[in-house]
Short mmCIF file of C-alpha atoms in Angstrom, two decimals:
data_model
loop_
_atom_site.label_atom_id
_atom_site.label_comp_id
_atom_site.label_asym_id
_atom_site.label_seq_id
_atom_site.Cartn_x
_atom_site.Cartn_y
_atom_site.Cartn_z
CA MET A 8 128.16 118.94 88.23
CA SER A 9 126.07 121.30 86.06
CA GLU A 10 124.44 124.40 87.51
CA ALA A 11 121.02 122.78 87.12
CA GLY A 12 122.21 119.67 88.95
CA GLU A 13 123.65 121.79 91.77
CA GLY A 14 120.36 123.69 92.04
CA VAL A 15 118.38 120.46 92.32
CA MET A 16 120.79 119.06 94.90
CA GLY A 17 120.57 122.30 96.88
CA MET A 18 116.79 122.15 96.88
CA LEU A 19 116.82 118.50 97.95
CA THR A 20 119.10 119.24 100.88
CA LEU A 21 116.73 122.01 102.01
CA LEU A 22 113.61 119.83 101.75
CA PRO A 23 113.84 118.34 105.29
CA LEU A 24 114.42 121.81 106.75
CA LEU A 25 111.45 123.27 104.87
CA ALA A 26 109.27 120.34 105.93
CA SER A 27 110.19 120.89 109.56
CA LEU A 28 109.05 124.51 109.31
CA THR A 29 105.54 123.44 108.33
CA GLY A 30 105.03 121.54 111.57
CA GLN A 31 104.17 118.45 109.56
CA PRO A 32 105.93 115.21 110.47
CA VAL A 33 108.60 114.00 108.08
CA VAL A 34 107.97 110.50 106.77
CA PRO A 35 110.81 108.40 108.25
CA GLY A 36 113.14 107.37 105.43
CA GLY A 37 110.84 108.91 102.82
CA LEU A 38 113.41 111.24 101.32
CA GLU A 39 116.10 108.55 101.24
CA LYS A 40 113.69 106.13 99.57
CA CYS A 41 112.94 108.67 96.84
CA GLN A 42 116.62 109.49 96.33
CA SER A 43 117.50 105.81 95.92
CA GLU A 44 114.82 105.24 93.24
CA GLN A 45 116.61 104.52 89.94
CA ALA A 46 113.78 105.14 87.46
CA PRO A 47 113.18 108.88 86.92
CA THR A 48 109.39 108.56 86.70
CA LEU A 49 109.19 106.51 89.88
CA ARG A 50 111.54 108.93 91.64
CA LEU A 51 109.27 111.82 90.59
CA ALA A 52 106.17 109.92 91.73
CA CYS A 53 107.86 109.24 95.07
CA TYR A 54 108.69 112.94 95.61
CA ASP A 55 105.17 113.95 94.55
CA ALA A 56 103.62 111.48 96.99
CA LEU A 57 105.97 112.64 99.76
CA ALA A 58 105.11 116.30 99.10
CA ARG A 59 101.36 115.56 99.12
CA PHE A 60 101.76 113.69 102.43
CA ARG A 61 103.60 116.60 104.02
CA HIS A 62 101.26 119.33 102.84
CA ALA A 63 97.84 117.68 102.92
CA PRO A 64 95.62 118.29 105.94
CA ALA A 65 95.32 115.21 108.13
CA GLN A 66 91.69 114.54 107.21
CA GLN A 67 92.54 114.52 103.48
CA GLN A 68 95.50 112.12 103.67
CA ALA A 69 93.29 109.03 103.61
CA ARG A 70 91.61 109.98 100.32
CA ASP A 71 92.32 108.81 96.80
CA SER A 72 94.20 111.47 94.84
CA GLY A 73 92.48 110.66 91.55
CA PHE A 74 94.63 110.58 88.43
CA GLN A 75 97.07 113.48 88.26
CA MET A 76 99.30 114.36 85.31
CA THR A 77 102.78 115.69 86.05
CA THR A 78 105.84 116.32 83.91
CA ASP A 79 109.35 115.15 84.76
CA PRO A 80 111.26 118.48 84.80
CA ALA A 81 114.54 116.89 83.71
CA GLN A 82 113.24 114.88 80.74
CA GLY A 83 109.94 116.57 79.89
CA ASP A 84 108.22 113.17 79.98
CA ARG A 85 104.59 112.99 81.10
CA VAL A 86 103.73 110.93 84.16
CA LEU A 87 100.18 109.98 85.21
CA ILE A 88 99.94 109.10 88.90
CA ARG A 89 97.15 107.92 91.18
CA THR A 90 97.97 107.62 94.86
CA LEU A 91 95.76 105.40 96.99
CA PRO A 92 96.69 105.40 100.68
CA SER A 93 97.01 101.89 102.14
CA VAL A 94 96.92 100.49 98.59
CA GLY A 95 99.76 102.02 96.61
CA ILE A 96 100.63 104.23 93.67
CA ILE A 97 99.79 103.45 90.05
CA THR A 98 102.05 105.19 87.53
CA VAL A 99 101.72 105.42 83.75
CA SER A 100 104.50 107.25 81.95
CA CYS A 101 105.90 108.03 78.53
CA GLN A 102 109.69 107.76 78.65
CA SER A 103 111.53 108.33 75.38
CA GLY A 104 108.32 107.54 73.51
CA ILE A 105 107.76 104.24 75.34
CA THR A 106 104.66 103.70 77.48
CA ARG A 107 105.40 102.29 80.93
CA LEU A 108 102.98 101.04 83.55
CA SER A 109 103.76 100.21 87.17
CA VAL A 110 102.23 99.87 90.62
CA ARG A 111 104.12 100.54 93.83
CA PRO A 112 102.18 98.60 96.51
CA ALA A 113 101.83 100.17 99.96
CA THR A 114 103.26 96.95 101.43
CA PRO A 115 105.88 94.78 99.71
CA TRP A 116 104.50 92.20 97.29
CA GLN A 117 104.93 88.59 98.38
CA GLY A 118 106.18 86.06 95.86
CA ASP A 119 107.02 86.53 92.22
CA THR A 120 103.66 86.19 90.48
CA VAL A 121 100.84 88.64 89.85
CA LYS A 122 97.31 87.68 88.80
CA ALA A 123 95.30 90.54 87.30
CA ASP A 124 91.53 90.97 86.95
CA VAL A 125 89.63 93.91 85.47
CA ASP A 126 86.09 94.16 86.85
CA GLY A 127 86.32 90.48 87.85
CA GLU A 128 87.46 89.24 84.42
CA PRO A 129 91.00 87.87 83.91
CA ALA A 130 93.44 90.37 82.40
CA SER A 131 96.92 90.10 80.97
CA GLY A 132 99.58 88.35 83.01
CA ASN A 133 102.50 90.50 81.81
CA TRP A 134 103.30 91.76 85.32
CA PHE A 135 106.77 91.48 86.84
CA VAL A 136 107.74 91.77 90.50
CA ARG A 137 110.76 94.07 90.94
CA ASP A 138 112.86 95.46 93.78
CA GLN A 139 112.04 92.72 96.32
CA GLY A 140 108.31 93.32 95.94
CA GLN A 141 108.49 97.12 96.14
CA LEU A 142 107.40 97.50 92.50
CA LEU A 143 105.01 95.69 90.16
CA GLU A 144 105.85 96.51 86.57
CA PHE A 145 103.91 95.69 83.42
CA ALA A 146 105.55 94.89 80.08
CA ARG A 147 106.51 98.13 78.30
CA GLY A 148 105.52 99.59 74.96
CA LEU A 149 102.73 98.01 72.90
CA PRO A 150 101.73 95.44 75.56
CA ALA A 151 101.27 98.29 78.08
CA ILE A 152 99.28 100.35 75.55
CA ASN A 153 97.00 97.40 74.75
CA GLU A 154 96.44 96.66 78.45
CA LEU A 155 95.66 100.30 79.26
CA ARG A 156 93.17 100.43 76.38
CA HIS A 157 91.55 97.28 77.78
CA TRP A 158 91.07 99.12 81.09
CA PHE A 159 89.16 102.04 79.50
CA GLY A 160 85.52 102.04 80.55
CA HIS A 161 86.15 99.62 83.43
CA GLN A 162 85.88 100.35 87.13
CA SER A 163 88.68 98.49 88.90
CA LEU A 164 91.87 96.51 88.56
CA ALA A 165 92.59 93.77 91.10
CA LEU A 166 96.12 92.42 91.50
CA SER A 167 96.55 89.31 93.63
CA ASN A 168 99.00 86.51 94.39
CA ALA A 169 99.04 82.96 95.73
CA HIS A 170 99.80 84.27 99.25
CA GLY A 171 96.35 85.86 99.58
CA GLN A 172 97.64 89.38 99.04
CA ALA A 173 95.42 91.60 96.88
CA ILE A 174 95.23 95.25 95.96
CA TYR A 175 92.34 97.00 94.24
CA LEU A 176 92.93 100.02 92.04
CA PRO A 177 90.02 102.14 90.76
CA LEU A 178 90.20 102.90 87.04
CA ASP A 179 87.54 105.61 86.89
CA GLY A 180 88.80 108.70 85.08
CA LEU A 181 91.73 106.91 83.45
CA GLU A 182 90.62 107.29 79.83
CA SER A 183 90.30 111.09 79.98
CA ALA A 184 93.29 111.64 82.30
CA ILE A 185 95.67 109.72 80.04
CA ARG A 186 95.00 111.72 76.84
CA PRO A 187 98.09 114.02 77.05
CA LEU A 188 100.34 111.02 77.69
CA ARG A 189 98.81 109.15 74.74
CA GLN A 190 99.66 112.11 72.51
CA GLN A 191 103.24 112.30 73.77
CA CYS A 192 103.78 108.56 73.30
CA ARG A 193 102.03 108.73 69.89
CA TRP A 194 99.51 105.98 70.43
CA GLY A 195 97.92 105.05 67.14
CA GLY A 196 94.39 103.81 66.67
CA PRO A 197 91.09 104.97 68.14
CA SER A 198 91.14 107.42 71.04
#
């Protein structure tokens, strides 16, 4: 294992100990869930969400984080994350020049279909249910870019299924927050 890899592993093994020193409760299974995440951007989003949970005062934990840009330290890829307690985490990333869009619902998604609406109007149906409902992923690349552009200037995205499950994701602030990622992924066309 490389020195960098050993350093990361050492830090990860110390994370539960450091969390216990803060007096904050450790999310049961949270660290293991993050470690088992295969996609680097989702793993990073998981660790970020876990760190925010552990360090945020109790009264702030129920609030929307707003869009936050982070950078994957291993790859240098930009990741835009919005965490909504009781709803889920929306992630937009640029991996190897490819735009990716996903939502990790707070509760597992039921069924294998996703209906999308933006401000009450039907949106693209290019959503896929992954990991036994733990992840909703949109088509990558140009379809994701076109869908994200469609969201600019709108207020909310609603994802629903035939089982009556629905999640609502606010889109305010997306257009300005996503600019650095757009540059990294080299989106063409109007800003």
